[in-house]
Amino acid sequence: MPTVQMNTRLDSATKAAGDAVLRRNGYSPSAATQALWGYLASHQQLPEFMPPRKASAPTEARRREILEGEGLAVRLFQQMTGISAPSPQESLPSYDDLRQAAYVERGLLDG
């Protein structure tokens, strides 16, 4: 399986203290990272010692803006033209039906 390289930044005191603990327990920083990512992949959740971080207020605000803007182009089009878009529940004619109707409208086929 192809591998990827990860780079991270931590203060030197934390790195030294963490490396010492890992070394005492037979792990390299790389092996510890592989173990953490293996846990995440197999359990599909964070380990108990890592509580989920809350989304930052700007991130949450931006998410709300995006959700509020969803469908804005369609709503503006409807307001400007008075043409309503079909709801997702409405059944639309197929391409073949539309093509057939266009040919009939042009007199190229009998209806």
mmCIF file of C-alpha atoms in Angstrom:
data_model
loop_
_atom_site.group_PDB
_atom_site.id
_atom_site.type_symbol
_atom_site.label_atom_id
_atom_site.label_comp_id
_atom_site.label_asym_id
_atom_site.label_seq_id
_atom_site.Cartn_x
_atom_site.Cartn_y
_atom_site.Cartn_z
ATOM 1 C CA MET A 1 0.000 0.000 0.000
ATOM 2 C CA PRO A 2 1.379 3.468 -0.831
ATOM 3 C CA THR A 3 2.479 5.538 2.135
ATOM 4 C CA VAL A 4 2.227 9.265 2.847
ATOM 5 C CA GLN A 5 4.395 11.535 4.918
ATOM 6 C CA MET A 6 2.893 13.690 7.663
ATOM 7 C CA ASN A 7 4.549 16.722 9.213
ATOM 8 C CA THR A 8 3.424 18.337 12.438
ATOM 9 C CA ARG A 9 4.648 21.066 14.745
ATOM 10 C CA LEU A 10 4.928 20.894 18.536
ATOM 11 C CA ASP A 11 7.018 22.697 21.062
ATOM 12 C CA SER A 12 10.386 21.073 21.762
ATOM 13 C CA ALA A 13 9.675 20.344 25.450
ATOM 14 C CA THR A 14 6.479 18.448 24.636
ATOM 15 C CA LYS A 15 8.275 16.530 21.871
ATOM 16 C CA ALA A 16 11.150 15.543 24.162
ATOM 17 C CA ALA A 17 8.819 14.442 26.970
ATOM 18 C CA GLY A 18 6.608 12.488 24.576
ATOM 19 C CA ASP A 19 9.583 10.848 22.851
ATOM 20 C CA ALA A 20 10.891 9.681 26.248
ATOM 21 C CA VAL A 21 7.564 8.022 27.105
ATOM 22 C CA LEU A 22 7.353 6.394 23.687
ATOM 23 C CA ARG A 23 10.957 5.151 23.886
ATOM 24 C CA ARG A 24 10.361 3.614 27.339
ATOM 25 C CA ASN A 25 7.410 1.730 25.881
ATOM 26 C CA GLY A 26 9.126 0.586 22.697
ATOM 27 C CA TYR A 27 7.542 3.054 20.284
ATOM 28 C CA SER A 28 9.044 5.516 17.862
ATOM 29 C CA PRO A 29 7.084 8.689 17.056
ATOM 30 C CA SER A 30 6.284 7.149 13.676
ATOM 31 C CA ALA A 31 5.016 3.895 15.246
ATOM 32 C CA ALA A 32 2.874 5.879 17.712
ATOM 33 C CA THR A 33 1.370 7.901 14.854
ATOM 34 C CA GLN A 34 0.671 4.704 12.918
ATOM 35 C CA ALA A 35 -0.988 3.200 15.998
ATOM 36 C CA LEU A 36 -3.204 6.269 16.475
ATOM 37 C CA TRP A 37 -4.256 6.360 12.822
ATOM 38 C CA GLY A 38 -4.867 2.597 12.897
ATOM 39 C CA TYR A 39 -7.140 3.072 15.907
ATOM 40 C CA LEU A 40 -9.028 5.894 14.187
ATOM 41 C CA ALA A 41 -9.495 3.853 11.027
ATOM 42 C CA SER A 42 -10.692 0.702 12.781
ATOM 43 C CA HIS A 43 -12.900 2.351 15.436
ATOM 44 C CA GLN A 44 -14.162 5.304 13.361
ATOM 45 C CA GLN A 45 -14.056 7.523 16.429
ATOM 46 C CA LEU A 46 -11.576 9.386 18.575
ATOM 47 C CA PRO A 47 -9.933 7.565 21.482
ATOM 48 C CA GLU A 48 -11.317 8.421 24.923
ATOM 49 C CA PHE A 49 -8.398 10.671 25.810
ATOM 50 C CA MET A 50 -9.175 12.964 22.827
ATOM 51 C CA PRO A 51 -12.475 14.795 23.336
ATOM 52 C CA PRO A 52 -13.963 16.191 20.112
ATOM 53 C CA ARG A 53 -13.191 19.835 19.515
ATOM 54 C CA LYS A 54 -16.121 22.150 18.977
ATOM 55 C CA ALA A 55 -16.270 23.930 15.643
ATOM 56 C CA SER A 56 -15.072 27.462 15.944
ATOM 57 C CA ALA A 57 -17.687 30.203 15.880
ATOM 58 C CA PRO A 58 -16.507 31.538 12.486
ATOM 59 C CA THR A 59 -16.664 28.029 11.011
ATOM 60 C CA GLU A 60 -20.166 27.472 12.370
ATOM 61 C CA ALA A 61 -21.309 30.899 11.160
ATOM 62 C CA ARG A 62 -19.935 30.186 7.680
ATOM 63 C CA ARG A 63 -21.708 26.813 7.602
ATOM 64 C CA ARG A 64 -25.012 28.544 8.435
ATOM 65 C CA GLU A 65 -24.416 31.139 5.698
ATOM 66 C CA ILE A 66 -23.841 28.400 3.163
ATOM 67 C CA LEU A 67 -26.990 26.538 4.212
ATOM 68 C CA GLU A 68 -29.053 29.739 4.059
ATOM 69 C CA GLY A 69 -27.702 30.470 0.576
ATOM 70 C CA GLU A 70 -28.553 27.031 -0.719
ATOM 71 C CA GLY A 71 -30.993 27.384 -3.598
ATOM 72 C CA LEU A 72 -30.545 31.160 -3.746
ATOM 73 C CA ALA A 73 -30.003 31.188 -7.519
ATOM 74 C CA VAL A 74 -33.208 29.230 -8.104
ATOM 75 C CA ARG A 75 -35.216 31.499 -5.776
ATOM 76 C CA LEU A 76 -33.872 34.644 -7.468
ATOM 77 C CA PHE A 77 -34.651 33.214 -10.907
ATOM 78 C CA GLN A 78 -38.206 32.430 -9.820
ATOM 79 C CA GLN A 79 -38.695 35.917 -8.372
ATOM 80 C CA MET A 80 -37.274 37.674 -11.434
ATOM 81 C CA THR A 81 -39.085 35.637 -14.076
ATOM 82 C CA GLY A 82 -42.185 34.368 -12.344
ATOM 83 C CA ILE A 83 -41.287 30.910 -13.632
ATOM 84 C CA SER A 84 -41.446 28.301 -10.916
ATOM 85 C CA ALA A 85 -39.098 25.359 -10.829
ATOM 86 C CA PRO A 86 -40.616 21.936 -10.377
ATOM 87 C CA SER A 87 -40.375 20.480 -6.924
ATOM 88 C CA PRO A 88 -38.171 17.413 -6.525
ATOM 89 C CA GLN A 89 -41.314 15.311 -6.092
ATOM 90 C CA GLU A 90 -42.721 16.312 -9.486
ATOM 91 C CA SER A 91 -42.062 13.907 -12.290
ATOM 92 C CA LEU A 92 -40.351 15.566 -15.248
ATOM 93 C CA PRO A 93 -40.699 14.422 -18.840
ATOM 94 C CA SER A 94 -37.837 12.341 -20.158
ATOM 95 C CA TYR A 95 -35.396 13.630 -22.748
ATOM 96 C CA ASP A 96 -36.987 11.349 -25.349
ATOM 97 C CA ASP A 97 -40.457 12.739 -24.579
ATOM 98 C CA LEU A 98 -39.194 16.322 -24.879
ATOM 99 C CA ARG A 99 -37.424 15.571 -28.164
ATOM 100 C CA GLN A 100 -40.556 13.903 -29.530
ATOM 101 C CA ALA A 101 -42.669 16.927 -28.533
ATOM 102 C CA ALA A 102 -40.184 19.302 -30.213
ATOM 103 C CA TYR A 103 -40.333 17.307 -33.461
ATOM 104 C CA VAL A 104 -44.137 17.295 -33.359
ATOM 105 C CA GLU A 105 -44.189 21.044 -32.627
ATOM 106 C CA ARG A 106 -41.998 21.693 -35.681
ATOM 107 C CA GLY A 107 -44.155 19.495 -37.868
ATOM 108 C CA LEU A 108 -41.387 16.970 -38.395
ATOM 109 C CA LEU A 109 -43.425 14.144 -36.890
ATOM 110 C CA ASP A 110 -47.107 13.430 -36.566
ATOM 111 C CA GLY A 111 -48.373 13.753 -33.019
#
